[in-house]
Short mmCIF file of C-alpha atoms and ligand atoms in Angstrom, two decimals:
data_model
loop_
_atom_site.label_atom_id
_atom_site.label_comp_id
_atom_site.label_asym_id
_atom_site.label_seq_id
_atom_site.Cartn_x
_atom_site.Cartn_y
_atom_site.Cartn_z
CA MET A 1 0.06 -0.07 0.04
CA SER A 2 1.10 3.46 -0.69
CA ASP A 3 0.41 4.69 2.94
CA SER A 4 0.72 3.20 6.35
CA LYS A 5 -2.80 2.12 6.69
CA SER A 6 -3.60 -1.57 7.64
CA ILE A 7 -4.91 -3.44 4.60
CA GLN A 8 -8.16 -3.86 6.25
CA THR A 9 -8.75 -0.07 6.60
CA SER A 10 -7.48 0.25 3.02
CA LEU A 11 -10.08 -2.20 1.71
CA VAL A 12 -12.93 0.06 3.26
CA HIS A 13 -11.24 3.57 2.48
CA PHE A 14 -10.02 4.44 -0.84
CA ASP A 15 -9.64 7.60 -2.95
CA TYR A 16 -12.99 8.34 -4.60
CA THR A 17 -14.88 11.54 -5.23
CA PRO A 18 -18.49 11.28 -5.63
CA PRO A 19 -20.38 13.81 -7.76
CA GLU A 20 -20.86 17.28 -6.26
CA GLY A 21 -23.71 17.25 -3.75
CA PHE A 22 -24.15 13.43 -3.83
CA GLY A 23 -21.79 12.09 -0.97
CA ALA A 24 -22.35 8.43 -1.04
CA PHE A 25 -19.86 5.36 -0.55
CA PRO A 26 -20.57 3.25 -3.82
CA VAL A 27 -18.68 3.92 -6.93
CA PRO A 28 -21.32 4.34 -9.66
CA VAL A 29 -21.75 1.78 -12.58
CA HIS A 30 -20.50 3.85 -15.77
CA ARG A 31 -21.76 1.53 -18.67
CA ALA A 32 -20.55 2.69 -22.15
CA SER A 33 -19.97 1.01 -25.50
CA THR A 34 -18.67 4.29 -26.95
CA VAL A 35 -17.26 7.48 -25.27
CA VAL A 36 -18.02 10.61 -27.14
CA PHE A 37 -15.58 13.43 -27.72
CA LYS A 38 -16.25 17.14 -27.43
CA ASN A 39 -14.60 17.62 -30.83
CA VAL A 40 -12.27 16.05 -33.27
CA GLU A 41 -9.10 17.45 -31.44
CA ALA A 42 -10.18 16.07 -28.25
CA MET A 43 -10.85 12.61 -29.99
CA ARG A 44 -7.14 12.76 -31.48
CA SER A 45 -5.38 13.93 -28.35
CA ARG A 46 -6.38 10.91 -26.26
CA ASP A 47 -4.60 7.88 -25.83
CA TRP A 48 -6.02 4.63 -24.38
CA ARG A 49 -2.42 3.86 -22.94
CA GLU A 50 -2.77 6.76 -20.60
CA LYS A 51 -5.25 6.15 -17.77
CA ASN A 52 -6.03 9.86 -17.43
CA SER A 53 -8.86 9.85 -20.00
CA TYR A 54 -11.48 7.79 -21.51
CA THR A 55 -11.24 6.60 -25.25
CA TYR A 56 -13.64 3.46 -25.71
CA GLY A 57 -15.82 1.24 -23.79
CA LEU A 58 -13.39 -1.81 -24.03
CA HIS A 59 -10.68 0.39 -22.40
CA GLY A 60 -12.55 1.16 -19.54
CA THR A 61 -15.03 3.48 -17.70
CA PRO A 62 -14.58 5.22 -14.44
CA THR A 63 -15.93 2.05 -12.68
CA SER A 64 -13.30 -0.34 -14.03
CA PHE A 65 -10.60 2.41 -13.69
CA THR A 66 -11.47 2.53 -10.03
CA LEU A 67 -11.47 -1.24 -9.68
CA GLU A 68 -8.12 -1.46 -11.41
CA ALA A 69 -6.73 1.10 -9.01
CA ARG A 70 -7.77 -0.53 -6.16
CA LEU A 71 -6.69 -4.07 -7.16
CA ALA A 72 -3.16 -2.58 -7.90
CA ALA A 73 -3.00 -0.84 -4.58
CA ILE A 74 -4.16 -4.27 -2.75
CA GLU A 75 -1.20 -6.27 -4.43
CA GLY A 76 1.46 -3.54 -4.10
CA GLY A 77 1.65 -3.00 -7.63
CA GLU A 78 1.11 0.14 -9.89
CA HIS A 79 -0.91 -1.07 -13.04
CA CYS A 80 -3.80 -3.22 -13.60
CA LEU A 81 -5.76 -4.65 -16.51
CA LEU A 82 -9.24 -6.47 -16.13
CA ALA A 83 -10.01 -9.48 -18.26
CA PRO A 84 -13.40 -11.22 -18.36
CA SER A 85 -12.17 -14.24 -16.37
CA GLY A 86 -8.94 -15.39 -14.47
CA LEU A 87 -8.35 -17.68 -17.22
CA ALA A 88 -8.47 -14.76 -19.84
CA ALA A 89 -6.01 -12.91 -17.41
CA ILE A 90 -3.60 -15.75 -17.92
CA SER A 91 -3.86 -15.76 -21.68
CA MET A 92 -3.45 -11.99 -21.67
CA VAL A 93 -0.07 -12.63 -20.20
CA ASN A 94 0.94 -15.36 -22.63
CA PHE A 95 -0.20 -13.36 -25.82
CA GLY A 96 1.49 -10.30 -24.43
CA LEU A 97 4.71 -11.71 -23.95
CA LEU A 98 5.27 -14.79 -26.14
CA LYS A 99 5.78 -15.18 -29.81
CA ALA A 100 6.56 -18.22 -31.92
CA GLY A 101 10.01 -19.54 -31.02
CA ASP A 102 9.70 -18.60 -27.48
CA ASP A 103 9.93 -20.96 -24.53
CA LEU A 104 7.44 -21.13 -21.63
CA LEU A 105 7.75 -22.69 -18.25
CA ILE A 106 4.70 -23.77 -16.29
CA PRO A 107 4.61 -25.56 -12.84
CA ASP A 108 3.50 -29.02 -13.17
CA ASN A 109 0.78 -28.66 -10.64
CA ALA A 110 -0.77 -25.51 -11.97
CA TYR A 111 -4.42 -24.58 -12.41
CA ASN A 112 -5.20 -27.18 -15.24
CA PRO A 113 -6.63 -24.67 -17.96
CA ASN A 114 -3.32 -22.62 -17.54
CA ARG A 115 -1.50 -25.98 -18.53
CA GLU A 116 -4.03 -26.61 -21.29
CA LEU A 117 -3.36 -23.12 -22.70
CA GLY A 118 0.17 -23.84 -22.69
CA ARG A 119 -0.11 -27.05 -24.51
CA TRP A 120 -2.28 -25.32 -27.27
CA LEU A 121 0.44 -22.63 -27.42
CA ALA A 122 3.02 -25.72 -28.10
CA GLU A 123 0.74 -27.36 -30.54
CA ASP A 124 -0.46 -24.50 -32.82
CA TYR A 125 1.67 -21.42 -32.15
CA GLY A 126 5.22 -22.43 -32.28
CA ILE A 127 6.02 -21.94 -28.63
CA SER A 128 7.89 -24.55 -26.57
CA THR A 129 5.89 -25.17 -23.27
CA ARG A 130 7.60 -27.11 -20.66
CA PHE A 131 6.24 -28.10 -17.42
CA TYR A 132 8.53 -27.92 -14.29
CA ASP A 133 8.59 -29.50 -10.93
CA PRO A 134 6.88 -26.78 -8.71
CA LEU A 135 9.24 -27.39 -5.87
CA ILE A 136 12.40 -26.89 -8.01
CA GLY A 137 13.33 -23.71 -6.17
CA GLU A 138 16.66 -22.43 -7.45
CA GLY A 139 17.07 -25.36 -9.64
CA ILE A 140 14.86 -23.53 -12.16
CA ALA A 141 18.10 -21.80 -13.37
CA ALA A 142 19.21 -24.86 -14.96
CA LEU A 143 15.87 -25.13 -17.02
CA ILE A 144 16.18 -21.55 -18.18
CA GLN A 145 17.03 -21.10 -21.95
CA PRO A 146 18.17 -18.11 -23.91
CA ASN A 147 14.55 -18.33 -25.63
CA THR A 148 12.69 -18.68 -22.25
CA ARG A 149 10.47 -15.65 -21.84
CA LEU A 150 7.97 -16.47 -19.28
CA VAL A 151 7.88 -18.38 -15.99
CA TRP A 152 4.41 -19.06 -14.35
CA THR A 153 4.31 -19.74 -10.90
CA GLU A 154 1.17 -20.45 -8.54
CA ALA A 155 1.33 -20.19 -4.82
CA PRO A 156 0.42 -22.85 -4.06
CA GLY A 157 -0.61 -25.30 -6.84
CA SER A 158 -4.49 -25.37 -6.22
CA VAL A 159 -5.08 -28.88 -6.23
CA THR A 160 -2.05 -30.37 -4.75
CA MET A 161 -1.19 -27.53 -2.50
CA GLU A 162 2.56 -27.71 -3.01
CA VAL A 163 4.24 -24.35 -2.18
CA PRO A 164 6.84 -23.30 -4.54
CA ASP A 165 9.87 -21.14 -3.42
CA ILE A 166 8.85 -18.09 -5.48
CA PRO A 167 11.93 -15.79 -4.35
CA ALA A 168 14.42 -18.55 -5.38
CA ILE A 169 12.56 -18.80 -8.76
CA CYS A 170 12.44 -14.94 -9.15
CA LYS A 171 16.33 -14.75 -8.17
CA ALA A 172 17.09 -17.00 -10.92
CA VAL A 173 14.96 -15.21 -13.41
CA ARG A 174 16.34 -11.75 -12.43
CA GLU A 175 19.85 -12.93 -12.94
CA ARG A 176 19.21 -13.69 -16.56
CA ARG A 177 17.24 -10.36 -17.12
CA ALA A 178 20.39 -8.67 -15.73
CA SER A 179 22.36 -10.27 -18.51
CA GLY A 180 19.95 -8.83 -21.15
CA GLN A 181 17.26 -11.63 -21.35
CA ASP A 182 13.57 -10.64 -22.07
CA ILE A 183 12.15 -13.05 -19.27
CA HIS A 184 9.49 -12.52 -16.65
CA VAL A 185 8.04 -14.22 -13.78
CA ALA A 186 4.13 -14.28 -13.59
CA LEU A 187 2.22 -15.44 -10.39
CA ASP A 188 -1.09 -16.91 -10.15
CA ASN A 189 -2.00 -15.47 -6.59
CA THR A 190 -5.50 -16.48 -6.39
CA TRP A 191 -5.39 -18.78 -3.60
CA ALA A 192 -3.88 -16.38 -1.33
CA ALA A 193 -6.20 -13.46 -2.79
CA GLY A 194 -3.28 -10.89 -2.69
CA LEU A 195 -3.81 -11.01 1.17
CA ALA A 196 -1.53 -13.74 2.53
CA PHE A 197 1.20 -13.64 -0.17
CA ARG A 198 2.72 -10.36 -1.36
CA GLY A 199 3.82 -11.47 -4.91
CA PHE A 200 5.85 -8.17 -5.78
CA GLU A 201 7.58 -8.06 -2.33
CA HIS A 202 8.88 -11.63 -3.10
CA GLY A 203 10.23 -10.44 -6.53
CA VAL A 204 7.45 -11.51 -9.18
CA ASP A 205 7.04 -9.19 -12.08
CA ILE A 206 3.32 -10.07 -12.94
CA VAL A 207 0.62 -10.98 -10.44
CA MET A 208 -2.40 -12.41 -11.83
CA GLN A 209 -5.92 -12.87 -9.85
CA ALA A 210 -9.11 -14.61 -10.62
CA LEU A 211 -11.36 -12.11 -9.09
CA THR A 212 -13.87 -14.78 -9.60
CA LYS A 213 -12.98 -16.15 -6.06
CA TYR A 214 -12.41 -14.18 -2.99
CA HIS A 215 -12.72 -10.63 -4.49
CA SER A 216 -15.94 -11.26 -5.53
CA GLY A 217 -17.02 -13.65 -2.96
CA GLY A 218 -20.56 -14.08 -4.30
CA SER A 219 -20.09 -17.04 -6.60
CA ASP A 220 -21.81 -14.80 -9.17
CA VAL A 221 -18.76 -13.05 -11.22
CA LEU A 222 -16.24 -14.19 -13.51
CA MET A 223 -13.24 -11.81 -13.68
CA GLY A 224 -9.54 -11.56 -13.77
CA ALA A 225 -6.96 -9.08 -13.26
CA VAL A 226 -3.15 -8.75 -14.28
CA ILE A 227 -1.04 -6.29 -12.00
CA THR A 228 2.48 -5.15 -12.63
CA ARG A 229 4.78 -2.40 -11.17
CA ASP A 230 6.65 -1.77 -14.42
CA LYS A 231 4.96 0.80 -17.13
CA GLU A 232 6.53 -0.87 -20.17
CA LEU A 233 5.55 -4.25 -18.92
CA ASN A 234 1.88 -3.11 -18.30
CA HIS A 235 2.08 -1.62 -21.74
CA ARG A 236 3.06 -4.92 -23.46
CA LEU A 237 0.14 -6.70 -21.53
CA GLY A 238 -2.07 -3.85 -22.67
CA MET A 239 -1.39 -4.29 -26.26
CA ALA A 240 -2.47 -7.85 -25.93
CA HIS A 241 -5.64 -6.68 -23.96
CA MET A 242 -6.30 -4.13 -26.79
CA ARG A 243 -5.72 -6.36 -29.82
CA ILE A 244 -7.82 -9.24 -28.30
CA GLY A 245 -10.52 -7.12 -27.21
CA PHE A 246 -10.94 -7.98 -23.54
CA GLY A 247 -13.59 -6.11 -21.90
CA VAL A 248 -15.48 -6.48 -18.66
CA GLY A 249 -19.17 -5.84 -17.73
CA MET A 250 -19.40 -2.76 -15.64
CA ASP A 251 -22.12 -4.49 -13.42
CA ASP A 252 -19.53 -7.23 -12.90
CA ALA A 253 -16.88 -4.50 -12.07
CA TYR A 254 -19.32 -2.98 -9.46
CA LEU A 255 -19.96 -6.58 -7.84
CA VAL A 256 -16.28 -6.90 -7.43
CA LEU A 257 -15.76 -3.54 -5.90
CA ARG A 258 -18.52 -4.25 -3.50
CA GLY A 259 -16.80 -7.42 -2.36
CA LEU A 260 -13.50 -5.70 -1.44
CA PRO A 261 -14.44 -4.14 1.95
CA THR A 262 -15.22 -7.60 3.26
CA MET A 263 -12.74 -9.52 1.63
CA LYS A 264 -10.07 -10.10 4.45
CA LEU A 265 -12.87 -10.64 6.92
CA ARG A 266 -14.23 -13.33 4.79
CA PHE A 267 -10.87 -14.74 3.85
CA ASP A 268 -9.65 -14.99 7.49
CA ALA A 269 -13.08 -16.61 8.24
CA HIS A 270 -12.42 -19.25 5.46
CA ASP A 271 -8.75 -19.41 6.85
CA ALA A 272 -10.04 -20.37 10.50
CA SER A 273 -12.58 -22.52 9.71
CA ALA A 274 -10.40 -24.58 7.00
CA ARG A 275 -7.64 -25.08 9.48
CA LYS A 276 -10.26 -26.34 12.12
CA VAL A 277 -11.71 -28.92 9.60
CA ALA A 278 -8.40 -29.85 8.40
CA SER A 279 -7.02 -30.41 11.88
CA TRP A 280 -10.02 -32.74 12.59
CA LEU A 281 -9.53 -34.54 9.25
CA LYS A 282 -6.03 -35.22 10.31
CA THR A 283 -6.94 -37.25 13.40
CA ARG A 284 -9.24 -39.71 11.00
CA PRO A 285 -7.77 -43.03 10.13
CA GLU A 286 -9.35 -42.78 6.44
CA ILE A 287 -7.00 -39.74 5.67
CA ALA A 288 -3.56 -40.54 4.91
CA ARG A 289 -2.52 -36.95 4.36
CA VAL A 290 -3.75 -33.34 4.76
CA LEU A 291 -2.37 -31.15 1.91
CA HIS A 292 -2.90 -27.76 3.80
CA PRO A 293 0.21 -25.45 3.64
CA ALA A 294 -0.13 -24.72 7.10
CA PHE A 295 0.32 -28.37 8.16
CA GLU A 296 3.73 -30.12 8.17
CA ASP A 297 2.96 -32.86 5.73
CA CYS A 298 2.17 -30.39 2.85
CA PRO A 299 5.14 -30.14 0.55
CA GLY A 300 6.76 -26.74 0.69
CA HIS A 301 5.25 -26.14 4.28
CA ALA A 302 8.40 -24.48 5.30
CA THR A 303 8.26 -22.08 2.43
CA TRP A 304 4.78 -21.27 3.24
CA THR A 305 5.68 -20.54 6.90
CA ARG A 306 8.49 -18.36 5.67
CA ASP A 307 6.57 -16.39 3.03
CA PHE A 308 2.75 -16.33 3.69
CA THR A 309 0.75 -14.73 6.36
CA GLY A 310 -2.50 -16.89 6.03
CA ALA A 311 -4.09 -19.63 4.09
CA GLY A 312 -7.97 -19.05 2.98
CA GLY A 313 -10.44 -21.96 2.65
CA LEU A 314 -8.90 -24.33 0.16
CA PHE A 315 -6.92 -27.53 0.75
CA SER A 316 -7.00 -30.93 -0.06
CA VAL A 317 -6.65 -34.61 1.57
CA VAL A 318 -5.26 -37.91 0.29
CA PHE A 319 -7.43 -40.91 1.39
CA ASP A 320 -5.74 -43.99 2.72
CA ASP A 321 -5.12 -46.20 -0.32
CA ARG A 322 -7.32 -49.04 0.76
CA PHE A 323 -10.22 -46.79 -0.33
CA SER A 324 -11.35 -47.17 -4.16
CA GLN A 325 -11.98 -44.18 -6.40
CA GLY A 326 -15.59 -45.37 -6.30
CA GLN A 327 -15.57 -45.23 -2.43
CA THR A 328 -14.00 -41.73 -2.32
CA ASP A 329 -16.59 -40.60 -5.20
CA ARG A 330 -19.40 -41.91 -2.86
CA PHE A 331 -17.96 -40.07 0.17
CA VAL A 332 -18.00 -36.79 -1.96
CA ASP A 333 -21.58 -37.61 -3.05
CA SER A 334 -22.92 -38.23 0.18
CA LEU A 335 -21.85 -34.85 1.67
CA LYS A 336 -24.95 -32.84 2.38
CA LEU A 337 -23.36 -29.34 3.22
CA PHE A 338 -20.70 -29.53 0.45
CA SER A 339 -21.69 -29.01 -3.15
CA ILE A 340 -19.71 -30.37 -6.07
CA GLY A 341 -18.19 -27.66 -7.84
CA PHE A 342 -14.93 -26.01 -9.05
CA SER A 343 -15.07 -22.10 -8.51
CA TRP A 344 -14.25 -21.55 -4.79
CA GLY A 345 -14.09 -18.45 -2.86
CA GLY A 346 -17.68 -17.80 -2.03
CA ALA A 347 -19.90 -18.67 1.01
CA HIS A 348 -20.61 -22.27 0.22
CA SER A 349 -18.43 -25.19 0.99
CA LEU A 350 -17.38 -27.46 -2.05
CA CYS A 351 -15.56 -30.80 -2.35
CA VAL A 352 -14.10 -32.15 -5.72
CA PRO A 353 -12.36 -35.56 -6.30
CA TYR A 354 -9.25 -35.27 -8.43
CA HIS A 355 -7.27 -37.77 -10.44
CA VAL A 356 -3.88 -36.24 -9.37
CA GLN A 357 -1.81 -39.07 -10.70
CA GLY A 358 -3.01 -38.37 -14.08
CA MET A 359 -2.40 -34.52 -13.66
CA ARG A 360 1.05 -34.36 -11.87
CA LYS A 361 4.05 -36.12 -12.90
CA ASN A 362 5.93 -38.16 -10.24
CA TRP A 363 3.03 -37.80 -7.77
CA SER A 364 3.90 -40.28 -4.89
CA GLY A 365 1.28 -42.20 -3.23
CA LYS A 366 -1.65 -44.05 -4.46
CA GLY A 367 -4.58 -42.72 -2.28
CA HIS A 368 -7.16 -40.63 -4.07
CA LEU A 369 -7.29 -36.81 -3.49
CA VAL A 370 -10.32 -34.78 -2.68
CA ARG A 371 -10.27 -31.05 -2.45
CA PHE A 372 -12.05 -29.19 -0.04
CA ASN A 373 -13.11 -25.42 -0.18
CA ILE A 374 -14.35 -24.45 3.39
CA GLY A 375 -17.02 -21.85 3.06
CA LEU A 376 -18.54 -19.70 5.53
CA GLU A 377 -20.81 -22.16 7.49
CA ASP A 378 -20.23 -23.12 11.18
CA PRO A 379 -16.91 -25.46 10.90
CA ASP A 380 -18.65 -27.57 13.49
CA ASP A 381 -21.70 -28.40 11.13
CA LEU A 382 -19.12 -29.15 8.31
CA ILE A 383 -17.16 -31.47 10.58
CA ALA A 384 -20.33 -33.39 11.45
CA ASP A 385 -21.15 -33.63 7.87
CA ILE A 386 -17.66 -34.91 6.82
CA GLU A 387 -17.91 -37.43 9.90
CA LYS A 388 -21.28 -38.90 8.53
CA ALA A 389 -20.06 -39.31 5.07
CA LEU A 390 -16.78 -41.03 6.16
CA GLY A 391 -18.90 -43.33 8.29
CA ALA A 392 -20.83 -44.34 4.99
CA LEU A 393 -17.49 -44.83 3.41
CA SER A 394 -16.27 -47.41 5.81
CA GLN A 395 -19.44 -49.40 5.40
CA ALA A 396 -19.25 -49.31 1.47
C1 LIG B 401 -10.45 -20.00 -10.67
C2 LIG B 401 -9.05 -19.87 -10.88
C3 LIG B 401 -8.37 -19.63 -12.07
C4 LIG B 401 -9.28 -19.08 -13.30
O1 LIG B 401 -10.29 -18.10 -12.92
P1 LIG B 401 -11.69 -18.09 -13.91
O2 LIG B 401 -12.35 -16.85 -13.67
O3 LIG B 401 -12.72 -19.20 -13.33
O4 LIG B 401 -11.40 -18.24 -15.35
C5 LIG B 401 -7.04 -19.30 -12.22
N1 LIG B 401 -6.23 -19.81 -11.35
C6 LIG B 401 -6.67 -20.28 -10.26
C7 LIG B 401 -5.70 -20.77 -9.18
C8 LIG B 401 -8.14 -20.46 -9.94
O5 LIG B 401 -8.51 -21.17 -8.83
#
């Protein structure tokens, strides 16, 4: 943040000047396809790259400009570009920085659509995409080639929960950049919401957020953001944003703005409940491992302790390998308070079984993985629900 207020206060108070004579807290929803100009000279003098004026609906209105400024401040960045989904934000980074002949590194446990996009870029767009071990740390240096332009990171991987050593990866990339290579580190910071992990302070160049999750908090908006500190880098990404034609609906931008004052309170509540449920699961004989970064048996736990200040609601467990896929599927089906769904960060608890062995190379262990998103229900009710479903599992 640019001042010394705590993050919670900054989420409530921010610079916004309401219209004269209409003092109110909400930022208005300014919708427009076209922006009209006073005269031709005014039209010619405006440049969409400079955020001091408005040029066209796709390039933003006062509503989206306010959201972008707020998101940049939350992450400790300077510039922000909005995209119609978290995945669109990922593709903005890839299309902004990569061209045929370039090399792209993606962690092997990354959000699967990010990996799918990487595979497509390799198949049809002449980019060599390689998947690396997320726990590689400073070993990434040996993988960086002269044509490597972009290293994605995700902290932690949102299914296996392995926590990468982001500062070590950034150090290796910075060294290459110091010797003249055009290469950047992008971070998918969705798990930590920009609250529990400060990407720029740990050396990343680009922070990407799926605002769909904690920022909105309502399970009713899809939106993404790409945040940078460097003006030139923001400009490169802005060119992709402009050329592809990414735009967001201003009603959706408003919904995200509406979620921000409560985001940290919600995040902290998700965090406390998730740790309570995860601690209880750890005592259960049906569960072989609890993959929650705050727990010792989570790969990268020491890195999480060093670099993170919280956790949120998402974690996974690995069932004892005496249980079949059919049995763990039935466990998920028999939960009453957990819905089966992918997009977390809202008030409702969710649960999804994953075939992690097919997703992640060298995944050790045979037990089936189930991911929980702990919502805002009373955690004791969630535990009682899981306990019942575990009972059914043993009888099955
Ligand atoms: C949900 C999610 C995304 C993509 O967000 P969408 O808005 O659903 O496209 C990207 N990364 C992570 C880690 C996510 O959880």
